[in-house]
PDB file of C-alpha atoms in Angstrom:
ATOM      1  CA  UNK J   1       0.000   0.000   0.000  1.00 51.00           C
ATOM      2  CA  UNK J   2       1.368   3.399  -0.974  1.00 58.00           C
ATOM      3  CA  UNK J   3       1.453   6.316   1.526  1.00 57.00           C
ATOM      4  CA  UNK J   4      -1.345   7.950  -0.505  1.00 55.00           C
ATOM      5  CA  UNK J   5      -3.534   4.842  -0.236  1.00 59.00           C
ATOM      6  CA  UNK J   6      -2.894   4.666   3.524  1.00 61.00           C
ATOM      7  CA  UNK J   7      -3.950   8.288   3.958  1.00 62.00           C
ATOM      8  CA  UNK J   8      -7.087   7.820   1.871  1.00 71.00           C
ATOM      9  CA  UNK J   9      -7.740   8.931  -1.692  1.00 75.00           C
ATOM     10  CA  UNK J  10      -8.214  12.609  -2.413  1.00 79.00           C
ATOM     11  CA  UNK J  11      -8.266  14.566  -5.686  1.00 85.00           C
ATOM     12  CA  UNK J  12      -6.048  17.168  -4.008  1.00 83.00           C
ATOM     13  CA  UNK J  13      -2.255  16.839  -3.841  1.00 84.00           C
ATOM     14  CA  UNK J  14      -0.822  15.505  -0.584  1.00 86.00           C
ATOM     15  CA  UNK J  15       1.626  17.646   1.371  1.00 89.00           C
ATOM     16  CA  UNK J  16       4.533  15.274   0.711  1.00 87.00           C
ATOM     17  CA  UNK J  17       3.941  15.637  -3.025  1.00 89.00           C
ATOM     18  CA  UNK J  18       3.887  19.424  -2.865  1.00 91.00           C
ATOM     19  CA  UNK J  19       7.021  19.388  -0.724  1.00 91.00           C
ATOM     20  CA  UNK J  20       8.877  17.576  -3.502  1.00 91.00           C
ATOM     21  CA  UNK J  21       7.435  19.908  -6.120  1.00 91.00           C
ATOM     22  CA  UNK J  22       8.537  22.946  -4.126  1.00 90.00           C
ATOM     23  CA  UNK J  23      12.151  21.739  -4.316  1.00 90.00           C
ATOM     24  CA  UNK J  24      12.151  21.782  -8.105  1.00 91.00           C
ATOM     25  CA  UNK J  25      10.994  25.368  -8.697  1.00 92.00           C
ATOM     26  CA  UNK J  26      13.311  27.699 -10.663  1.00 93.00           C
ATOM     27  CA  UNK J  27      16.034  29.373  -8.605  1.00 94.00           C
ATOM     28  CA  UNK J  28      15.104  33.061  -8.447  1.00 95.00           C
ATOM     29  CA  UNK J  29      15.380  35.804  -5.809  1.00 95.00           C
ATOM     30  CA  UNK J  30      11.712  35.227  -5.061  1.00 93.00           C
ATOM     31  CA  UNK J  31      11.958  31.466  -4.544  1.00 94.00           C
ATOM     32  CA  UNK J  32      15.082  31.909  -2.394  1.00 93.00           C
ATOM     33  CA  UNK J  33      13.214  34.236  -0.027  1.00 94.00           C
ATOM     34  CA  UNK J  34      12.343  32.803   3.415  1.00 93.00           C
ATOM     35  CA  UNK J  35       8.752  33.904   2.938  1.00 94.00           C
ATOM     36  CA  UNK J  36       8.410  31.546  -0.037  1.00 94.00           C
ATOM     37  CA  UNK J  37       9.060  28.411   2.022  1.00 94.00           C
ATOM     38  CA  UNK J  38       6.076  26.207   2.807  1.00 94.00           C
ATOM     39  CA  UNK J  39       5.146  27.235   6.358  1.00 94.00           C
ATOM     40  CA  UNK J  40       5.407  23.759   7.867  1.00 93.00           C
ATOM     41  CA  UNK J  41       8.758  23.152   6.150  1.00 94.00           C
ATOM     42  CA  UNK J  42      10.298  26.390   7.414  1.00 96.00           C
ATOM     43  CA  UNK J  43      12.419  25.802  10.567  1.00 95.00           C
ATOM     44  CA  UNK J  44      12.791  29.513  11.232  1.00 96.00           C
ATOM     45  CA  UNK J  45       9.030  29.959  11.182  1.00 96.00           C
ATOM     46  CA  UNK J  46       8.245  26.768  13.143  1.00 96.00           C
ATOM     47  CA  UNK J  47      10.591  27.765  15.980  1.00 96.00           C
ATOM     48  CA  UNK J  48       9.148  31.246  16.474  1.00 96.00           C
ATOM     49  CA  UNK J  49       7.749  31.877  19.948  1.00 97.00           C
ATOM     50  CA  UNK J  50       4.309  32.518  18.520  1.00 97.00           C
ATOM     51  CA  UNK J  51       4.260  28.909  17.257  1.00 97.00           C
ATOM     52  CA  UNK J  52       4.679  27.374  20.721  1.00 97.00           C
ATOM     53  CA  UNK J  53       1.083  26.082  20.792  1.00 97.00           C
ATOM     54  CA  UNK J  54       1.632  24.320  17.463  1.00 97.00           C
ATOM     55  CA  UNK J  55       4.896  22.750  18.661  1.00 97.00           C
ATOM     56  CA  UNK J  56       3.215  21.507  21.837  1.00 97.00           C
ATOM     57  CA  UNK J  57       0.536  19.878  19.718  1.00 97.00           C
ATOM     58  CA  UNK J  58       3.097  18.263  17.416  1.00 97.00           C
ATOM     59  CA  UNK J  59       5.111  16.867  20.333  1.00 97.00           C
ATOM     60  CA  UNK J  60       1.959  15.305  21.727  1.00 97.00           C
ATOM     61  CA  UNK J  61       0.797  14.002  18.363  1.00 97.00           C
ATOM     62  CA  UNK J  62       3.952  12.466  16.887  1.00 97.00           C
ATOM     63  CA  UNK J  63       4.658   9.814  19.586  1.00 98.00           C
ATOM     64  CA  UNK J  64       0.916   9.222  20.062  1.00 97.00           C
ATOM     65  CA  UNK J  65       0.457   8.354  16.390  1.00 97.00           C
ATOM     66  CA  UNK J  66       3.546   6.129  16.240  1.00 97.00           C
ATOM     67  CA  UNK J  67       2.687   4.207  19.426  1.00 98.00           C
ATOM     68  CA  UNK J  68      -0.901   3.743  18.221  1.00 97.00           C
ATOM     69  CA  UNK J  69       0.293   2.507  14.824  1.00 96.00           C
ATOM     70  CA  UNK J  70       2.547   0.059  16.653  1.00 97.00           C
ATOM     71  CA  UNK J  71      -0.475  -1.200  18.630  1.00 97.00           C
ATOM     72  CA  UNK J  72       0.978  -0.356  22.037  1.00 98.00           C
ATOM     73  CA  UNK J  73      -1.926  -0.083  24.468  1.00 98.00           C
ATOM     74  CA  UNK J  74      -0.253  -0.007  27.882  1.00 98.00           C
ATOM     75  CA  UNK J  75       3.141   0.555  29.459  1.00 98.00           C
ATOM     76  CA  UNK J  76       5.109   0.095  32.660  1.00 98.00           C
ATOM     77  CA  UNK J  77       7.118   3.179  33.602  1.00 98.00           C
ATOM     78  CA  UNK J  78      10.595   2.949  35.106  1.00 98.00           C
ATOM     79  CA  UNK J  79      11.660   6.210  36.740  1.00 98.00           C
ATOM     80  CA  UNK J  80      15.055   6.479  38.429  1.00 97.00           C
ATOM     81  CA  UNK J  81      18.446   8.103  38.673  1.00 96.00           C
ATOM     82  CA  UNK J  82      20.596   8.643  35.592  1.00 96.00           C
ATOM     83  CA  UNK J  83      23.696   8.595  37.815  1.00 96.00           C
ATOM     84  CA  UNK J  84      23.359   5.050  39.166  1.00 97.00           C
ATOM     85  CA  UNK J  85      26.006   2.808  37.553  1.00 97.00           C
ATOM     86  CA  UNK J  86      25.662  -0.852  36.697  1.00 97.00           C
ATOM     87  CA  UNK J  87      27.308  -3.231  39.194  1.00 96.00           C
ATOM     88  CA  UNK J  88      31.062  -2.984  38.741  1.00 95.00           C
ATOM     89  CA  UNK J  89      30.689   0.151  36.623  1.00 95.00           C
ATOM     90  CA  UNK J  90      32.233   3.538  37.253  1.00 94.00           C
ATOM     91  CA  UNK J  91      30.352   5.996  39.474  1.00 96.00           C
ATOM     92  CA  UNK J  92      30.977   8.705  36.877  1.00 94.00           C
ATOM     93  CA  UNK J  93      28.693  11.272  38.519  1.00 94.00           C
ATOM     94  CA  UNK J  94      30.309  11.149  41.970  1.00 96.00           C
ATOM     95  CA  UNK J  95      31.656  14.490  43.193  1.00 96.00           C
ATOM     96  CA  UNK J  96      33.328  13.113  46.326  1.00 97.00           C
ATOM     97  CA  UNK J  97      34.207   9.829  48.031  1.00 97.00           C
ATOM     98  CA  UNK J  98      30.901   9.646  49.912  1.00 97.00           C
ATOM     99  CA  UNK J  99      28.914   9.950  46.703  1.00 97.00           C
ATOM    100  CA  UNK J 100      31.173   7.404  44.992  1.00 97.00           C
ATOM    101  CA  UNK J 101      30.613   4.887  47.788  1.00 97.00           C
ATOM    102  CA  UNK J 102      26.841   5.396  47.831  1.00 97.00           C
ATOM    103  CA  UNK J 103      26.416   5.326  44.048  1.00 97.00           C
ATOM    104  CA  UNK J 104      28.400   2.102  43.854  1.00 97.00           C
ATOM    105  CA  UNK J 105      26.227   0.648  46.621  1.00 97.00           C
ATOM    106  CA  UNK J 106      23.088   1.763  44.805  1.00 97.00           C
ATOM    107  CA  UNK J 107      24.226  -0.073  41.670  1.00 97.00           C
ATOM    108  CA  UNK J 108      22.140  -2.981  43.002  1.00 97.00           C
ATOM    109  CA  UNK J 109      19.100  -1.007  41.825  1.00 98.00           C
ATOM    110  CA  UNK J 110      20.447  -1.056  38.263  1.00 98.00           C
ATOM    111  CA  UNK J 111      20.352  -4.843  38.409  1.00 98.00           C
ATOM    112  CA  UNK J 112      16.865  -4.904  39.965  1.00 98.00           C
ATOM    113  CA  UNK J 113      15.568  -2.464  37.335  1.00 98.00           C
ATOM    114  CA  UNK J 114      16.996  -4.659  34.600  1.00 98.00           C
ATOM    115  CA  UNK J 115      15.417  -7.775  36.100  1.00 98.00           C
ATOM    116  CA  UNK J 116      12.078  -5.995  36.633  1.00 98.00           C
ATOM    117  CA  UNK J 117      12.039  -4.882  32.989  1.00 98.00           C
ATOM    118  CA  UNK J 118      12.671  -8.471  31.918  1.00 98.00           C
ATOM    119  CA  UNK J 119       9.670  -9.656  33.946  1.00 98.00           C
ATOM    120  CA  UNK J 120       7.446  -6.930  32.467  1.00 98.00           C
ATOM    121  CA  UNK J 121       8.645  -7.738  28.957  1.00 98.00           C
ATOM    122  CA  UNK J 122       8.025 -11.456  29.346  1.00 98.00           C
ATOM    123  CA  UNK J 123       4.419 -10.616  30.232  1.00 98.00           C
ATOM    124  CA  UNK J 124       4.320  -8.150  27.339  1.00 98.00           C
ATOM    125  CA  UNK J 125       5.255 -10.957  24.939  1.00 98.00           C
ATOM    126  CA  UNK J 126       1.953 -12.706  25.702  1.00 98.00           C
ATOM    127  CA  UNK J 127       0.115  -9.759  24.083  1.00 98.00           C
ATOM    128  CA  UNK J 128       2.542  -9.501  21.156  1.00 98.00           C
ATOM    129  CA  UNK J 129       4.133  -6.499  22.911  1.00 98.00           C
ATOM    130  CA  UNK J 130       0.951  -4.451  23.063  1.00 98.00           C
ATOM    131  CA  UNK J 131       0.557  -4.455  26.867  1.00 98.00           C
ATOM    132  CA  UNK J 132       3.044  -3.795  29.700  1.00 98.00           C
ATOM    133  CA  UNK J 133       5.667  -2.349  27.358  1.00 98.00           C
ATOM    134  CA  UNK J 134       8.620  -0.884  29.268  1.00 98.00           C
ATOM    135  CA  UNK J 135       9.057   2.888  28.955  1.00 98.00           C
ATOM    136  CA  UNK J 136      11.916   4.943  30.413  1.00 98.00           C
ATOM    137  CA  UNK J 137      13.361   8.404  29.990  1.00 97.00           C
ATOM    138  CA  UNK J 138      15.826   6.880  27.541  1.00 97.00           C
ATOM    139  CA  UNK J 139      18.955   8.031  29.364  1.00 96.00           C
ATOM    140  CA  UNK J 140      21.674   6.276  31.391  1.00 96.00           C
ATOM    141  CA  UNK J 141      21.509   4.685  34.854  1.00 97.00           C
ATOM    142  CA  UNK J 142      18.184   3.167  35.864  1.00 98.00           C
ATOM    143  CA  UNK J 143      16.699   4.188  32.518  1.00 98.00           C
ATOM    144  CA  UNK J 144      19.358   2.241  30.646  1.00 98.00           C
ATOM    145  CA  UNK J 145      18.768  -0.744  32.933  1.00 98.00           C
ATOM    146  CA  UNK J 146      15.061  -0.723  32.060  1.00 98.00           C
ATOM    147  CA  UNK J 147      15.596  -0.656  28.306  1.00 98.00           C
ATOM    148  CA  UNK J 148      18.395  -3.192  28.666  1.00 98.00           C
ATOM    149  CA  UNK J 149      16.187  -5.620  30.581  1.00 98.00           C
ATOM    150  CA  UNK J 150      13.633  -5.540  27.782  1.00 98.00           C
ATOM    151  CA  UNK J 151      16.390  -6.037  25.227  1.00 98.00           C
ATOM    152  CA  UNK J 152      17.673  -9.060  27.196  1.00 98.00           C
ATOM    153  CA  UNK J 153      14.506 -10.960  26.270  1.00 98.00           C
ATOM    154  CA  UNK J 154      14.154  -9.583  22.750  1.00 98.00           C
ATOM    155  CA  UNK J 155      11.317  -7.208  23.646  1.00 98.00           C
ATOM    156  CA  UNK J 156      10.791  -3.662  22.351  1.00 98.00           C
ATOM    157  CA  UNK J 157      10.958  -0.762  24.797  1.00 98.00           C
ATOM    158  CA  UNK J 158      10.255   2.950  24.611  1.00 98.00           C
ATOM    159  CA  UNK J 159      12.614   5.818  25.406  1.00 98.00           C
ATOM    160  CA  UNK J 160      11.332   9.353  25.966  1.00 98.00           C
ATOM    161  CA  UNK J 161      14.471  11.476  25.753  1.00 96.00           C
ATOM    162  CA  UNK J 162      14.645  15.250  26.168  1.00 95.00           C
ATOM    163  CA  UNK J 163      17.007  17.962  24.928  1.00 94.00           C
ATOM    164  CA  UNK J 164      19.248  19.112  27.793  1.00 90.00           C
ATOM    165  CA  UNK J 165      21.942  21.800  27.994  1.00 89.00           C
ATOM    166  CA  UNK J 166      24.688  19.187  28.303  1.00 82.00           C
ATOM    167  CA  UNK J 167      25.399  16.775  25.486  1.00 66.00           C
ATOM    168  CA  UNK J 168      23.605  13.447  25.874  1.00 76.00           C
ATOM    169  CA  UNK J 169      22.134  10.710  23.738  1.00 87.00           C
ATOM    170  CA  UNK J 170      19.619   7.900  24.257  1.00 95.00           C
ATOM    171  CA  UNK J 171      21.023   4.703  25.711  1.00 97.00           C
ATOM    172  CA  UNK J 172      21.883   1.940  23.270  1.00 97.00           C
ATOM    173  CA  UNK J 173      19.061  -0.391  24.409  1.00 98.00           C
ATOM    174  CA  UNK J 174      16.026   1.720  23.448  1.00 98.00           C
ATOM    175  CA  UNK J 175      14.211   0.289  20.427  1.00 98.00           C
ATOM    176  CA  UNK J 176      15.284   2.790  17.727  1.00 98.00           C
ATOM    177  CA  UNK J 177      11.836   3.210  16.158  1.00 98.00           C
ATOM    178  CA  UNK J 178      10.369   3.800  19.662  1.00 98.00           C
ATOM    179  CA  UNK J 179      12.954   6.394  20.660  1.00 98.00           C
ATOM    180  CA  UNK J 180      11.511   9.912  20.924  1.00 97.00           C
ATOM    181  CA  UNK J 181      13.019  13.305  21.655  1.00 97.00           C
ATOM    182  CA  UNK J 182      11.201  16.172  23.379  1.00 97.00           C
ATOM    183  CA  UNK J 183      11.635  19.873  23.908  1.00 96.00           C
ATOM    184  CA  UNK J 184       8.774  20.226  26.413  1.00 96.00           C
ATOM    185  CA  UNK J 185       9.023  18.441  29.769  1.00 95.00           C
ATOM    186  CA  UNK J 186       5.252  18.769  30.229  1.00 96.00           C
ATOM    187  CA  UNK J 187       4.395  16.881  27.024  1.00 97.00           C
ATOM    188  CA  UNK J 188       7.000  14.225  27.807  1.00 97.00           C
ATOM    189  CA  UNK J 189       5.373  13.652  31.211  1.00 96.00           C
ATOM    190  CA  UNK J 190       1.988  13.255  29.528  1.00 96.00           C
ATOM    191  CA  UNK J 191       3.396  10.505  27.325  1.00 97.00           C
ATOM    192  CA  UNK J 192       4.782   8.734  30.371  1.00 97.00           C
ATOM    193  CA  UNK J 193       1.416   8.439  32.108  1.00 97.00           C
ATOM    194  CA  UNK J 194      -1.050   8.258  29.210  1.00 96.00           C
ATOM    195  CA  UNK J 195      -0.683   4.466  28.868  1.00 97.00           C
ATOM    196  CA  UNK J 196       0.776   3.547  32.272  1.00 98.00           C
ATOM    197  CA  UNK J 197      -0.502   0.396  33.956  1.00 98.00           C
ATOM    198  CA  UNK J 198       2.211   0.551  36.630  1.00 98.00           C
ATOM    199  CA  UNK J 199       4.869   2.987  37.826  1.00 98.00           C
ATOM    200  CA  UNK J 200       8.166   1.758  39.261  1.00 98.00           C
ATOM    201  CA  UNK J 201      10.345   4.386  40.920  1.00 98.00           C
ATOM    202  CA  UNK J 202      13.974   3.696  41.734  1.00 98.00           C
ATOM    203  CA  UNK J 203      16.348   5.884  43.765  1.00 98.00           C
ATOM    204  CA  UNK J 204      17.056   9.143  41.980  1.00 97.00           C
ATOM    205  CA  UNK J 205      17.294  12.897  42.287  1.00 96.00           C
ATOM    206  CA  UNK J 206      15.191  15.933  41.416  1.00 96.00           C
ATOM    207  CA  UNK J 207      13.977  14.555  38.079  1.00 95.00           C
ATOM    208  CA  UNK J 208      12.885  11.257  39.623  1.00 97.00           C
ATOM    209  CA  UNK J 209      11.168  13.059  42.507  1.00 97.00           C
ATOM    210  CA  UNK J 210       9.380  15.365  40.075  1.00 96.00           C
ATOM    211  CA  UNK J 211       8.051  12.468  37.997  1.00 96.00           C
ATOM    212  CA  UNK J 212       7.105  10.469  41.094  1.00 97.00           C
ATOM    213  CA  UNK J 213       5.180  13.280  42.803  1.00 96.00           C
ATOM    214  CA  UNK J 214       3.468  14.312  39.572  1.00 96.00           C
ATOM    215  CA  UNK J 215       2.123  10.754  39.286  1.00 96.00           C
ATOM    216  CA  UNK J 216       1.085  10.715  42.956  1.00 95.00           C
ATOM    217  CA  UNK J 217      -0.764  14.003  42.499  1.00 95.00           C
ATOM    218  CA  UNK J 218      -2.670  12.697  39.487  1.00 96.00           C
ATOM    219  CA  UNK J 219      -3.771   9.587  41.390  1.00 96.00           C
ATOM    220  CA  UNK J 220      -4.539  11.417  44.658  1.00 94.00           C
ATOM    221  CA  UNK J 221      -6.723  13.984  42.894  1.00 94.00           C
ATOM    222  CA  UNK J 222      -8.527  11.339  40.845  1.00 94.00           C
ATOM    223  CA  UNK J 223      -7.182  12.690  37.570  1.00 95.00           C
ATOM    224  CA  UNK J 224      -5.564   9.303  36.907  1.00 95.00           C
ATOM    225  CA  UNK J 225      -6.847   5.792  37.542  1.00 94.00           C
ATOM    226  CA  UNK J 226      -5.308   3.999  40.504  1.00 96.00           C
ATOM    227  CA  UNK J 227      -2.381   1.906  39.260  1.00 98.00           C
ATOM    228  CA  UNK J 228       0.436   0.262  41.214  1.00 98.00           C
ATOM    229  CA  UNK J 229       3.068   2.833  42.239  1.00 98.00           C
ATOM    230  CA  UNK J 230       6.083   0.931  43.500  1.00 98.00           C
ATOM    231  CA  UNK J 231       9.153   2.413  45.189  1.00 98.00           C
ATOM    232  CA  UNK J 232      12.293   0.299  44.968  1.00 98.00           C
ATOM    233  CA  UNK J 233      14.625   0.601  47.963  1.00 97.00           C
ATOM    234  CA  UNK J 234      12.859   0.715  51.320  1.00 97.00           C
ATOM    235  CA  UNK J 235      15.883   2.103  53.163  1.00 96.00           C
ATOM    236  CA  UNK J 236      16.483   4.817  50.529  1.00 97.00           C
ATOM    237  CA  UNK J 237      12.916   6.076  50.437  1.00 97.00           C
ATOM    238  CA  UNK J 238      12.464   5.947  54.218  1.00 94.00           C
ATOM    239  CA  UNK J 239      15.078   8.705  54.451  1.00 96.00           C
ATOM    240  CA  UNK J 240      14.232  10.511  51.211  1.00 96.00           C
ATOM    241  CA  UNK J 241      10.527  11.100  51.943  1.00 95.00           C
ATOM    242  CA  UNK J 242       8.315  10.900  55.026  1.00 94.00           C
ATOM    243  CA  UNK J 243       4.680  10.574  53.987  1.00 93.00           C
ATOM    244  CA  UNK J 244       3.602   9.650  57.523  1.00 93.00           C
ATOM    245  CA  UNK J 245       4.893  13.063  58.638  1.00 95.00           C
ATOM    246  CA  UNK J 246       2.791  14.762  55.944  1.00 95.00           C
ATOM    247  CA  UNK J 247      -0.277  12.846  57.122  1.00 94.00           C
ATOM    248  CA  UNK J 248       0.403  13.832  60.743  1.00 95.00           C
ATOM    249  CA  UNK J 249       0.699  17.472  59.666  1.00 96.00           C
ATOM    250  CA  UNK J 250      -2.626  17.264  57.842  1.00 96.00           C
ATOM    251  CA  UNK J 251      -1.193  18.221  54.460  1.00 96.00           C
ATOM    252  CA  UNK J 252      -2.304  14.907  52.969  1.00 94.00           C
ATOM    253  CA  UNK J 253      -5.250  12.699  53.919  1.00 94.00           C
ATOM    254  CA  UNK J 254      -4.456   9.741  56.196  1.00 93.00           C
ATOM    255  CA  UNK J 255      -4.374   6.763  53.857  1.00 91.00           C
ATOM    256  CA  UNK J 256      -2.851   8.648  50.937  1.00 93.00           C
ATOM    257  CA  UNK J 257       0.357   6.812  51.806  1.00 92.00           C
ATOM    258  CA  UNK J 258      -1.372   3.613  50.716  1.00 92.00           C
ATOM    259  CA  UNK J 259      -1.142   4.713  47.080  1.00 94.00           C
ATOM    260  CA  UNK J 260       2.472   3.486  47.279  1.00 96.00           C
ATOM    261  CA  UNK J 261       4.082   0.082  47.777  1.00 97.00           C
ATOM    262  CA  UNK J 262       7.698  -0.301  48.924  1.00 98.00           C
ATOM    263  CA  UNK J 263       9.875  -3.176  47.684  1.00 98.00           C
ATOM    264  CA  UNK J 264      13.505  -4.176  47.421  1.00 98.00           C
ATOM    265  CA  UNK J 265      13.377  -6.692  44.596  1.00 98.00           C
ATOM    266  CA  UNK J 266      11.990  -7.084  41.102  1.00 98.00           C
ATOM    267  CA  UNK J 267      10.110 -10.241  42.097  1.00 98.00           C
ATOM    268  CA  UNK J 268       8.269  -8.377  44.874  1.00 98.00           C
ATOM    269  CA  UNK J 269       7.321  -5.606  42.453  1.00 98.00           C
ATOM    270  CA  UNK J 270       6.070  -7.936  39.756  1.00 98.00           C
ATOM    271  CA  UNK J 271       4.063  -9.818  42.384  1.00 98.00           C
ATOM    272  CA  UNK J 272       2.231  -6.584  43.266  1.00 98.00           C
ATOM    273  CA  UNK J 273       1.409  -5.918  39.599  1.00 98.00           C
ATOM    274  CA  UNK J 274       0.351  -9.524  38.978  1.00 98.00           C
ATOM    275  CA  UNK J 275      -2.049  -9.477  41.932  1.00 98.00           C
ATOM    276  CA  UNK J 276      -3.427  -6.050  41.022  1.00 98.00           C
ATOM    277  CA  UNK J 277      -4.298  -7.148  37.482  1.00 98.00           C
ATOM    278  CA  UNK J 278      -4.990 -10.803  38.364  1.00 97.00           C
ATOM    279  CA  UNK J 279      -2.481 -11.972  35.750  1.00 94.00           C
TER     280      UNK J 279
END
């Protein structure tokens, strides 16, 4: 089937056809002018501040269309620190000896994330990789472990990368045709939760906390269906957050803490998901 047949027949020329035609016009001062470019094929125009609303729409639409075409109906999110090395790997982000020691200790979570992603992906295989597809932020650390675990068992996985001031690239284990890049954090977060059947959160920093609390807020306010939210690393999270304190202070409702489960291993986490969905 040709692209035209896929899109549906029309007596009018398709945009891809006119794009090719526009490249073959005579070279004149008029055709060289920026104003003569097709609007949607003009980078200078598309990146103007006034076009922000259009860019937001495009960032939402592009991954949505591709994931739908792929038949992906649900995902399992892995949030977690980019700085956590694999066991035996270099703690490249450490700024002092204390950080080096702790990051190396926390490398156990890389292995648990990798194992957890394998378990999710083995379940995903039973639906021809339409359900419980692993999705990460596409970067290093825990994110790499998640995509790597899926790759271990020959499963596809999604990476939602974002442009940052420092040079970075998606990890090598993201399925290339499911690897996306974003300019807007807000749209990227929407793509994380739009298909989520479970959320696994591993030790991490500000970015991990942001993603974790955004998800909690959506569930607490009823803007998102209740799904398993699982924190890996009981000892880490006991010091990092104190939800019982918030409940005592009255800033959350007693029982809001029950939105979360705490685990140390991939098997525990998958057990929670299996029971929740009666798999």
